[in-house]
Amino acid sequence: MIKSELVQAVAARNPHLYHRDVENIVNAVLDEITDALSQGTRVELRGFGAFSVKNRPPRSGRNPRTGEPVFVEEKWVPFFKTGKELRERLNPDDKD
């Protein structure tokens, strides 16, 4: 699902809202998550999951084309951990 499909799905479930308002809401939520992560803050959506930022330390890598060693600088990467409710919906217990 891409963002425009998410906007359409939310708009379909809420016919009393204008499509542009739904689009603004989705953009606002995603912007707030992005802003919080850029400040190093963890974002938790109960039942869905938690977004955080992890540090990848500098390391020595290899250029895949030439095999030549390359220095890879330290970087911060987004990380998502699923919530319990989402995991349970994706993997229902077979109690047959």
PDB file of N, CA and C in Angstrom:
ATOM      1  N   MET A   1       0.852  -1.178   0.000  1.00  0.00           N
ATOM      2  CA  MET A   1       0.000   0.000   0.000  1.00  0.00           C
ATOM      3  C   MET A   1       0.894   1.236   0.000  1.00  0.00           C
ATOM      4  N   ILE A   2       0.577   2.153  -0.856  1.00  0.00           N
ATOM      5  CA  ILE A   2       1.302   3.421  -0.895  1.00  0.00           C
ATOM      6  C   ILE A   2       0.448   4.498  -0.232  1.00  0.00           C
ATOM      7  N   LYS A   3       1.060   5.668  -0.018  1.00  0.00           N
ATOM      8  CA  LYS A   3       0.373   6.724   0.729  1.00  0.00           C
ATOM      9  C   LYS A   3      -0.958   7.118   0.097  1.00  0.00           C
ATOM     10  N   SER A   4      -1.023   7.221  -1.221  1.00  0.00           N
ATOM     11  CA  SER A   4      -2.284   7.618  -1.863  1.00  0.00           C
ATOM     12  C   SER A   4      -3.369   6.562  -1.642  1.00  0.00           C
ATOM     13  N   GLU A   5      -2.982   5.297  -1.610  1.00  0.00           N
ATOM     14  CA  GLU A   5      -3.960   4.237  -1.329  1.00  0.00           C
ATOM     15  C   GLU A   5      -4.437   4.301   0.116  1.00  0.00           C
ATOM     16  N   LEU A   6      -3.533   4.645   1.028  1.00  0.00           N
ATOM     17  CA  LEU A   6      -3.914   4.820   2.429  1.00  0.00           C
ATOM     18  C   LEU A   6      -4.913   5.965   2.560  1.00  0.00           C
ATOM     19  N   VAL A   7      -4.648   7.064   1.886  1.00  0.00           N
ATOM     20  CA  VAL A   7      -5.557   8.212   1.921  1.00  0.00           C
ATOM     21  C   VAL A   7      -6.927   7.805   1.389  1.00  0.00           C
ATOM     22  N   GLN A   8      -6.967   7.075   0.278  1.00  0.00           N
ATOM     23  CA  GLN A   8      -8.244   6.628  -0.296  1.00  0.00           C
ATOM     24  C   GLN A   8      -8.989   5.702   0.661  1.00  0.00           C
ATOM     25  N   ALA A   9      -8.262   4.796   1.320  1.00  0.00           N
ATOM     26  CA  ALA A   9      -8.904   3.858   2.253  1.00  0.00           C
ATOM     27  C   ALA A   9      -9.502   4.602   3.443  1.00  0.00           C
ATOM     28  N   VAL A  10      -8.756   5.558   3.989  1.00  0.00           N
ATOM     29  CA  VAL A  10      -9.265   6.332   5.132  1.00  0.00           C
ATOM     30  C   VAL A  10     -10.450   7.188   4.700  1.00  0.00           C
ATOM     31  N   ALA A  11     -10.369   7.787   3.516  1.00  0.00           N
ATOM     32  CA  ALA A  11     -11.476   8.610   3.011  1.00  0.00           C
ATOM     33  C   ALA A  11     -12.724   7.763   2.781  1.00  0.00           C
ATOM     34  N   ALA A  12     -12.555   6.542   2.303  1.00  0.00           N
ATOM     35  CA  ALA A  12     -13.696   5.654   2.057  1.00  0.00           C
ATOM     36  C   ALA A  12     -14.376   5.258   3.371  1.00  0.00           C
ATOM     37  N   ARG A  13     -13.587   5.102   4.444  1.00  0.00           N
ATOM     38  CA  ARG A  13     -14.156   4.729   5.740  1.00  0.00           C
ATOM     39  C   ARG A  13     -14.767   5.923   6.467  1.00  0.00           C
ATOM     40  N   ASN A  14     -14.453   7.130   5.986  1.00  0.00           N
ATOM     41  CA  ASN A  14     -14.958   8.343   6.611  1.00  0.00           C
ATOM     42  C   ASN A  14     -15.538   9.263   5.547  1.00  0.00           C
ATOM     43  N   PRO A  15     -16.712   8.904   5.006  1.00  0.00           N
ATOM     44  CA  PRO A  15     -17.284   9.688   3.902  1.00  0.00           C
ATOM     45  C   PRO A  15     -17.674  11.113   4.287  1.00  0.00           C
ATOM     46  N   HIS A  16     -17.763  11.397   5.573  1.00  0.00           N
ATOM     47  CA  HIS A  16     -18.112  12.753   6.015  1.00  0.00           C
ATOM     48  C   HIS A  16     -16.923  13.716   5.917  1.00  0.00           C
ATOM     49  N   LEU A  17     -15.711  13.192   5.635  1.00  0.00           N
ATOM     50  CA  LEU A  17     -14.522  14.039   5.497  1.00  0.00           C
ATOM     51  C   LEU A  17     -14.185  14.241   4.023  1.00  0.00           C
ATOM     52  N   TYR A  18     -13.701  15.426   3.711  1.00  0.00           N
ATOM     53  CA  TYR A  18     -13.246  15.690   2.349  1.00  0.00           C
ATOM     54  C   TYR A  18     -11.933  14.955   2.104  1.00  0.00           C
ATOM     55  N   HIS A  19     -11.743  14.555   0.855  1.00  0.00           N
ATOM     56  CA  HIS A  19     -10.531  13.824   0.478  1.00  0.00           C
ATOM     57  C   HIS A  19      -9.271  14.635   0.815  1.00  0.00           C
ATOM     58  N   ARG A  20      -9.294  15.930   0.552  1.00  0.00           N
ATOM     59  CA  ARG A  20      -8.109  16.770   0.819  1.00  0.00           C
ATOM     60  C   ARG A  20      -7.832  16.858   2.324  1.00  0.00           C
ATOM     61  N   ASP A  21      -8.901  16.832   3.154  1.00  0.00           N
ATOM     62  CA  ASP A  21      -8.707  16.855   4.604  1.00  0.00           C
ATOM     63  C   ASP A  21      -8.056  15.559   5.081  1.00  0.00           C
ATOM     64  N   VAL A  22      -8.494  14.430   4.525  1.00  0.00           N
ATOM     65  CA  VAL A  22      -7.898  13.141   4.883  1.00  0.00           C
ATOM     66  C   VAL A  22      -6.425  13.131   4.478  1.00  0.00           C
ATOM     67  N   GLU A  23      -6.142  13.647   3.286  1.00  0.00           N
ATOM     68  CA  GLU A  23      -4.760  13.707   2.818  1.00  0.00           C
ATOM     69  C   GLU A  23      -3.903  14.568   3.750  1.00  0.00           C
ATOM     70  N   ASN A  24      -4.447  15.698   4.201  1.00  0.00           N
ATOM     71  CA  ASN A  24      -3.725  16.560   5.143  1.00  0.00           C
ATOM     72  C   ASN A  24      -3.489  15.856   6.477  1.00  0.00           C
ATOM     73  N   ILE A  25      -4.466  15.094   6.930  1.00  0.00           N
ATOM     74  CA  ILE A  25      -4.334  14.371   8.201  1.00  0.00           C
ATOM     75  C   ILE A  25      -3.248  13.310   8.091  1.00  0.00           C
ATOM     76  N   VAL A  26      -3.277  12.519   7.022  1.00  0.00           N
ATOM     77  CA  VAL A  26      -2.269  11.471   6.826  1.00  0.00           C
ATOM     78  C   VAL A  26      -0.882  12.102   6.735  1.00  0.00           C
ATOM     79  N   ASN A  27      -0.757  13.181   5.975  1.00  0.00           N
ATOM     80  CA  ASN A  27       0.531  13.866   5.865  1.00  0.00           C
ATOM     81  C   ASN A  27       1.000  14.412   7.208  1.00  0.00           C
ATOM     82  N   ALA A  28       0.079  14.951   7.997  1.00  0.00           N
ATOM     83  CA  ALA A  28       0.431  15.500   9.308  1.00  0.00           C
ATOM     84  C   ALA A  28       0.939  14.401  10.240  1.00  0.00           C
ATOM     85  N   VAL A  29       0.277  13.255  10.238  1.00  0.00           N
ATOM     86  CA  VAL A  29       0.705  12.141  11.094  1.00  0.00           C
ATOM     87  C   VAL A  29       2.101  11.673  10.684  1.00  0.00           C
ATOM     88  N   LEU A  30       2.312  11.478   9.390  1.00  0.00           N
ATOM     89  CA  LEU A  30       3.614  11.019   8.917  1.00  0.00           C
ATOM     90  C   LEU A  30       4.706  12.059   9.181  1.00  0.00           C
ATOM     91  N   ASP A  31       4.372  13.339   9.030  1.00  0.00           N
ATOM     92  CA  ASP A  31       5.343  14.394   9.315  1.00  0.00           C
ATOM     93  C   ASP A  31       5.720  14.428  10.793  1.00  0.00           C
ATOM     94  N   GLU A  32       4.737  14.235  11.669  1.00  0.00           N
ATOM     95  CA  GLU A  32       5.021  14.228  13.108  1.00  0.00           C
ATOM     96  C   GLU A  32       5.911  13.049  13.492  1.00  0.00           C
ATOM     97  N   ILE A  33       5.650  11.882  12.910  1.00  0.00           N
ATOM     98  CA  ILE A  33       6.505  10.718  13.165  1.00  0.00           C
ATOM     99  C   ILE A  33       7.921  11.000  12.678  1.00  0.00           C
ATOM    100  N   THR A  34       8.046  11.560  11.480  1.00  0.00           N
ATOM    101  CA  THR A  34       9.358  11.881  10.914  1.00  0.00           C
ATOM    102  C   THR A  34      10.089  12.909  11.772  1.00  0.00           C
ATOM    103  N   ASP A  35       9.388  13.952  12.200  1.00  0.00           N
ATOM    104  CA  ASP A  35      10.009  14.982  13.033  1.00  0.00           C
ATOM    105  C   ASP A  35      10.484  14.404  14.367  1.00  0.00           C
ATOM    106  N   ALA A  36       9.667  13.565  14.973  1.00  0.00           N
ATOM    107  CA  ALA A  36      10.051  12.963  16.254  1.00  0.00           C
ATOM    108  C   ALA A  36      11.288  12.084  16.083  1.00  0.00           C
ATOM    109  N   LEU A  37      11.325  11.286  15.030  1.00  0.00           N
ATOM    110  CA  LEU A  37      12.479  10.425  14.796  1.00  0.00           C
ATOM    111  C   LEU A  37      13.733  11.249  14.517  1.00  0.00           C
ATOM    112  N   SER A  38      13.585  12.345  13.787  1.00  0.00           N
ATOM    113  CA  SER A  38      14.754  13.177  13.478  1.00  0.00           C
ATOM    114  C   SER A  38      15.318  13.829  14.734  1.00  0.00           C
ATOM    115  N   GLN A  39      14.502  13.957  15.776  1.00  0.00           N
ATOM    116  CA  GLN A  39      14.962  14.503  17.055  1.00  0.00           C
ATOM    117  C   GLN A  39      15.429  13.401  18.005  1.00  0.00           C
ATOM    118  N   GLY A  40      15.372  12.149  17.537  1.00  0.00           N
ATOM    119  CA  GLY A  40      15.823  11.029  18.359  1.00  0.00           C
ATOM    120  C   GLY A  40      14.774  10.497  19.311  1.00  0.00           C
ATOM    121  N   THR A  41      13.532  10.922  19.145  1.00  0.00           N
ATOM    122  CA  THR A  41      12.438  10.489  20.010  1.00  0.00           C
ATOM    123  C   THR A  41      11.806   9.213  19.470  1.00  0.00           C
ATOM    124  N   ARG A  42      11.449   8.319  20.362  1.00  0.00           N
ATOM    125  CA  ARG A  42      10.771   7.073  20.003  1.00  0.00           C
ATOM    126  C   ARG A  42       9.284   7.371  19.828  1.00  0.00           C
ATOM    127  N   VAL A  43       8.664   6.752  18.809  1.00  0.00           N
ATOM    128  CA  VAL A  43       7.236   6.938  18.559  1.00  0.00           C
ATOM    129  C   VAL A  43       6.556   5.584  18.709  1.00  0.00           C
ATOM    130  N   GLU A  44       5.607   5.492  19.633  1.00  0.00           N
ATOM    131  CA  GLU A  44       4.915   4.229  19.887  1.00  0.00           C
ATOM    132  C   GLU A  44       3.436   4.378  19.562  1.00  0.00           C
ATOM    133  N   LEU A  45       2.932   3.497  18.717  1.00  0.00           N
ATOM    134  CA  LEU A  45       1.516   3.433  18.392  1.00  0.00           C
ATOM    135  C   LEU A  45       1.004   2.111  18.961  1.00  0.00           C
ATOM    136  N   ARG A  46       0.343   2.168  20.097  1.00  0.00           N
ATOM    137  CA  ARG A  46      -0.096   0.965  20.811  1.00  0.00           C
ATOM    138  C   ARG A  46      -0.865   0.025  19.900  1.00  0.00           C
ATOM    139  N   GLY A  47      -0.504  -1.246  19.947  1.00  0.00           N
ATOM    140  CA  GLY A  47      -1.170  -2.252  19.137  1.00  0.00           C
ATOM    141  C   GLY A  47      -0.609  -2.355  17.734  1.00  0.00           C
ATOM    142  N   PHE A  48       0.129  -1.352  17.291  1.00  0.00           N
ATOM    143  CA  PHE A  48       0.698  -1.359  15.942  1.00  0.00           C
ATOM    144  C   PHE A  48       2.196  -1.595  15.988  1.00  0.00           C
ATOM    145  N   GLY A  49       2.910  -0.730  16.710  1.00  0.00           N
ATOM    146  CA  GLY A  49       4.350  -0.892  16.805  1.00  0.00           C
ATOM    147  C   GLY A  49       5.034   0.378  17.265  1.00  0.00           C
ATOM    148  N   ALA A  50       6.361   0.309  17.277  1.00  0.00           N
ATOM    149  CA  ALA A  50       7.151   1.443  17.735  1.00  0.00           C
ATOM    150  C   ALA A  50       8.241   1.760  16.718  1.00  0.00           C
ATOM    151  N   PHE A  51       8.379   3.038  16.429  1.00  0.00           N
ATOM    152  CA  PHE A  51       9.433   3.525  15.553  1.00  0.00           C
ATOM    153  C   PHE A  51      10.534   4.105  16.433  1.00  0.00           C
ATOM    154  N   SER A  52      11.770   3.807  16.102  1.00  0.00           N
ATOM    155  CA  SER A  52      12.893   4.392  16.817  1.00  0.00           C
ATOM    156  C   SER A  52      14.040   4.574  15.837  1.00  0.00           C
ATOM    157  N   VAL A  53      15.117   5.145  16.337  1.00  0.00           N
ATOM    158  CA  VAL A  53      16.291   5.381  15.506  1.00  0.00           C
ATOM    159  C   VAL A  53      17.457   4.624  16.130  1.00  0.00           C
ATOM    160  N   LYS A  54      18.184   3.886  15.310  1.00  0.00           N
ATOM    161  CA  LYS A  54      19.343   3.139  15.800  1.00  0.00           C
ATOM    162  C   LYS A  54      20.605   3.649  15.117  1.00  0.00           C
ATOM    163  N   ASN A  55      21.701   3.546  15.841  1.00  0.00           N
ATOM    164  CA  ASN A  55      22.984   3.987  15.327  1.00  0.00           C
ATOM    165  C   ASN A  55      23.720   2.812  14.693  1.00  0.00           C
ATOM    166  N   ARG A  56      24.228   3.044  13.497  1.00  0.00           N
ATOM    167  CA  ARG A  56      25.114   2.064  12.859  1.00  0.00           C
ATOM    168  C   ARG A  56      26.518   2.647  12.917  1.00  0.00           C
ATOM    169  N   PRO A  57      27.418   2.014  13.653  1.00  0.00           N
ATOM    170  CA  PRO A  57      28.770   2.557  13.800  1.00  0.00           C
ATOM    171  C   PRO A  57      29.558   2.501  12.495  1.00  0.00           C
ATOM    172  N   PRO A  58      30.637   3.290  12.421  1.00  0.00           N
ATOM    173  CA  PRO A  58      31.460   3.237  11.203  1.00  0.00           C
ATOM    174  C   PRO A  58      32.072   1.847  11.048  1.00  0.00           C
ATOM    175  N   ARG A  59      32.287   1.463   9.802  1.00  0.00           N
ATOM    176  CA  ARG A  59      32.842   0.131   9.560  1.00  0.00           C
ATOM    177  C   ARG A  59      33.577   0.109   8.231  1.00  0.00           C
ATOM    178  N   SER A  60      34.263  -0.971   8.021  1.00  0.00           N
ATOM    179  CA  SER A  60      34.950  -1.162   6.755  1.00  0.00           C
ATOM    180  C   SER A  60      34.069  -2.045   5.882  1.00  0.00           C
ATOM    181  N   GLY A  61      33.799  -1.616   4.664  1.00  0.00           N
ATOM    182  CA  GLY A  61      32.971  -2.380   3.732  1.00  0.00           C
ATOM    183  C   GLY A  61      33.744  -2.645   2.460  1.00  0.00           C
ATOM    184  N   ARG A  62      33.058  -3.178   1.467  1.00  0.00           N
ATOM    185  CA  ARG A  62      33.681  -3.463   0.179  1.00  0.00           C
ATOM    186  C   ARG A  62      32.810  -2.938  -0.948  1.00  0.00           C
ATOM    187  N   ASN A  63      33.445  -2.389  -1.964  1.00  0.00           N
ATOM    188  CA  ASN A  63      32.752  -1.990  -3.174  1.00  0.00           C
ATOM    189  C   ASN A  63      32.369  -3.277  -3.904  1.00  0.00           C
ATOM    190  N   PRO A  64      31.070  -3.538  -4.115  1.00  0.00           N
ATOM    191  CA  PRO A  64      30.671  -4.810  -4.732  1.00  0.00           C
ATOM    192  C   PRO A  64      31.154  -4.970  -6.173  1.00  0.00           C
ATOM    193  N   ARG A  65      31.363  -3.866  -6.857  1.00  0.00           N
ATOM    194  CA  ARG A  65      31.806  -3.937  -8.248  1.00  0.00           C
ATOM    195  C   ARG A  65      33.290  -4.279  -8.362  1.00  0.00           C
ATOM    196  N   THR A  66      34.111  -3.602  -7.530  1.00  0.00           N
ATOM    197  CA  THR A  66      35.562  -3.772  -7.655  1.00  0.00           C
ATOM    198  C   THR A  66      36.165  -4.658  -6.572  1.00  0.00           C
ATOM    199  N   GLY A  67      35.432  -4.865  -5.468  1.00  0.00           N
ATOM    200  CA  GLY A  67      35.970  -5.640  -4.352  1.00  0.00           C
ATOM    201  C   GLY A  67      36.923  -4.838  -3.490  1.00  0.00           C
ATOM    202  N   GLU A  68      37.098  -3.579  -3.822  1.00  0.00           N
ATOM    203  CA  GLU A  68      38.007  -2.684  -3.122  1.00  0.00           C
ATOM    204  C   GLU A  68      37.438  -2.309  -1.743  1.00  0.00           C
ATOM    205  N   PRO A  69      38.267  -2.277  -0.684  1.00  0.00           N
ATOM    206  CA  PRO A  69      37.769  -1.864   0.636  1.00  0.00           C
ATOM    207  C   PRO A  69      37.323  -0.403   0.630  1.00  0.00           C
ATOM    208  N   VAL A  70      36.228  -0.133   1.343  1.00  0.00           N
ATOM    209  CA  VAL A  70      35.666   1.214   1.410  1.00  0.00           C
ATOM    210  C   VAL A  70      35.291   1.490   2.865  1.00  0.00           C
ATOM    211  N   PHE A  71      35.517   2.713   3.324  1.00  0.00           N
ATOM    212  CA  PHE A  71      35.111   3.106   4.671  1.00  0.00           C
ATOM    213  C   PHE A  71      33.657   3.562   4.624  1.00  0.00           C
ATOM    214  N   VAL A  72      32.824   2.988   5.480  1.00  0.00           N
ATOM    215  CA  VAL A  72      31.414   3.379   5.569  1.00  0.00           C
ATOM    216  C   VAL A  72      31.251   4.172   6.861  1.00  0.00           C
ATOM    217  N   GLU A  73      30.785   5.405   6.734  1.00  0.00           N
ATOM    218  CA  GLU A  73      30.652   6.283   7.890  1.00  0.00           C
ATOM    219  C   GLU A  73      29.500   5.867   8.797  1.00  0.00           C
ATOM    220  N   GLU A  74      29.561   6.372  10.026  1.00  0.00           N
ATOM    221  CA  GLU A  74      28.489   6.166  10.995  1.00  0.00           C
ATOM    222  C   GLU A  74      27.207   6.772  10.449  1.00  0.00           C
ATOM    223  N   LYS A  75      26.064   6.111  10.720  1.00  0.00           N
ATOM    224  CA  LYS A  75      24.792   6.690  10.314  1.00  0.00           C
ATOM    225  C   LYS A  75      23.686   6.254  11.258  1.00  0.00           C
ATOM    226  N   TRP A  76      22.621   7.018  11.225  1.00  0.00           N
ATOM    227  CA  TRP A  76      21.425   6.727  12.019  1.00  0.00           C
ATOM    228  C   TRP A  76      20.363   6.195  11.069  1.00  0.00           C
ATOM    229  N   VAL A  77      19.711   5.100  11.442  1.00  0.00           N
ATOM    230  CA  VAL A  77      18.704   4.484  10.575  1.00  0.00           C
ATOM    231  C   VAL A  77      17.401   4.287  11.340  1.00  0.00           C
ATOM    232  N   PRO A  78      16.263   4.434  10.653  1.00  0.00           N
ATOM    233  CA  PRO A  78      14.973   4.188  11.314  1.00  0.00           C
ATOM    234  C   PRO A  78      14.799   2.695  11.562  1.00  0.00           C
ATOM    235  N   PHE A  79      14.119   2.372  12.643  1.00  0.00           N
ATOM    236  CA  PHE A  79      13.870   0.990  13.029  1.00  0.00           C
ATOM    237  C   PHE A  79      12.417   0.872  13.461  1.00  0.00           C
ATOM    238  N   PHE A  80      11.754  -0.205  13.055  1.00  0.00           N
ATOM    239  CA  PHE A  80      10.355  -0.428  13.426  1.00  0.00           C
ATOM    240  C   PHE A  80      10.228  -1.776  14.103  1.00  0.00           C
ATOM    241  N   LYS A  81       9.611  -1.800  15.264  1.00  0.00           N
ATOM    242  CA  LYS A  81       9.344  -3.045  15.981  1.00  0.00           C
ATOM    243  C   LYS A  81       7.838  -3.195  16.081  1.00  0.00           C
ATOM    244  N   THR A  82       7.323  -4.321  15.589  1.00  0.00           N
ATOM    245  CA  THR A  82       5.874  -4.528  15.602  1.00  0.00           C
ATOM    246  C   THR A  82       5.351  -4.683  17.024  1.00  0.00           C
ATOM    247  N   GLY A  83       4.103  -4.257  17.207  1.00  0.00           N
ATOM    248  CA  GLY A  83       3.436  -4.415  18.490  1.00  0.00           C
ATOM    249  C   GLY A  83       2.827  -5.798  18.602  1.00  0.00           C
ATOM    250  N   LYS A  84       2.495  -6.178  19.805  1.00  0.00           N
ATOM    251  CA  LYS A  84       1.953  -7.504  20.085  1.00  0.00           C
ATOM    252  C   LYS A  84       0.659  -7.764  19.307  1.00  0.00           C
ATOM    253  N   GLU A  85      -0.247  -6.782  19.298  1.00  0.00           N
ATOM    254  CA  GLU A  85      -1.533  -6.964  18.615  1.00  0.00           C
ATOM    255  C   GLU A  85      -1.342  -7.180  17.115  1.00  0.00           C
ATOM    256  N   LEU A  86      -0.443  -6.448  16.496  1.00  0.00           N
ATOM    257  CA  LEU A  86      -0.168  -6.618  15.069  1.00  0.00           C
ATOM    258  C   LEU A  86       0.425  -7.994  14.793  1.00  0.00           C
ATOM    259  N   ARG A  87       1.376  -8.418  15.614  1.00  0.00           N
ATOM    260  CA  ARG A  87       1.966  -9.759  15.442  1.00  0.00           C
ATOM    261  C   ARG A  87       0.909 -10.840  15.568  1.00  0.00           C
ATOM    262  N   GLU A  88      -0.001 -10.681  16.523  1.00  0.00           N
ATOM    263  CA  GLU A  88      -1.053 -11.684  16.719  1.00  0.00           C
ATOM    264  C   GLU A  88      -2.017 -11.715  15.533  1.00  0.00           C
ATOM    265  N   ARG A  89      -2.308 -10.565  14.937  1.00  0.00           N
ATOM    266  CA  ARG A  89      -3.189 -10.535  13.749  1.00  0.00           C
ATOM    267  C   ARG A  89      -2.516 -11.146  12.541  1.00  0.00           C
ATOM    268  N   LEU A  90      -1.199 -10.994  12.441  1.00  0.00           N
ATOM    269  CA  LEU A  90      -0.472 -11.566  11.316  1.00  0.00           C
ATOM    270  C   LEU A  90      -0.237 -13.069  11.481  1.00  0.00           C
ATOM    271  N   ASN A  91      -0.137 -13.518  12.714  1.00  0.00           N
ATOM    272  CA  ASN A  91       0.154 -14.916  13.013  1.00  0.00           C
ATOM    273  C   ASN A  91      -0.867 -15.487  13.978  1.00  0.00           C
ATOM    274  N   PRO A  92      -2.118 -15.690  13.535  1.00  0.00           N
ATOM    275  CA  PRO A  92      -3.141 -16.202  14.454  1.00  0.00           C
ATOM    276  C   PRO A  92      -2.798 -17.620  14.907  1.00  0.00           C
ATOM    277  N   ASP A  93      -3.096 -17.893  16.183  1.00  0.00           N
ATOM    278  CA  ASP A  93      -2.821 -19.224  16.721  1.00  0.00           C
ATOM    279  C   ASP A  93      -3.762 -20.232  16.106  1.00  0.00           C
ATOM    280  N   ASP A  94      -3.231 -21.342  15.652  1.00  0.00           N
ATOM    281  CA  ASP A  94      -4.062 -22.428  15.117  1.00  0.00           C
ATOM    282  C   ASP A  94      -4.428 -23.329  16.282  1.00  0.00           C
ATOM    283  N   LYS A  95      -5.650 -23.224  16.747  1.00  0.00           N
ATOM    284  CA  LYS A  95      -6.097 -24.002  17.906  1.00  0.00           C
ATOM    285  C   LYS A  95      -7.064 -25.088  17.492  1.00  0.00           C
ATOM    286  N   ASP A  96      -6.934 -25.607  16.260  1.00  0.00           N
ATOM    287  CA  ASP A  96      -7.833 -26.657  15.771  1.00  0.00           C
ATOM    288  C   ASP A  96      -7.435 -27.983  16.346  1.00  0.00           C
TER     289      ASP A  96
END
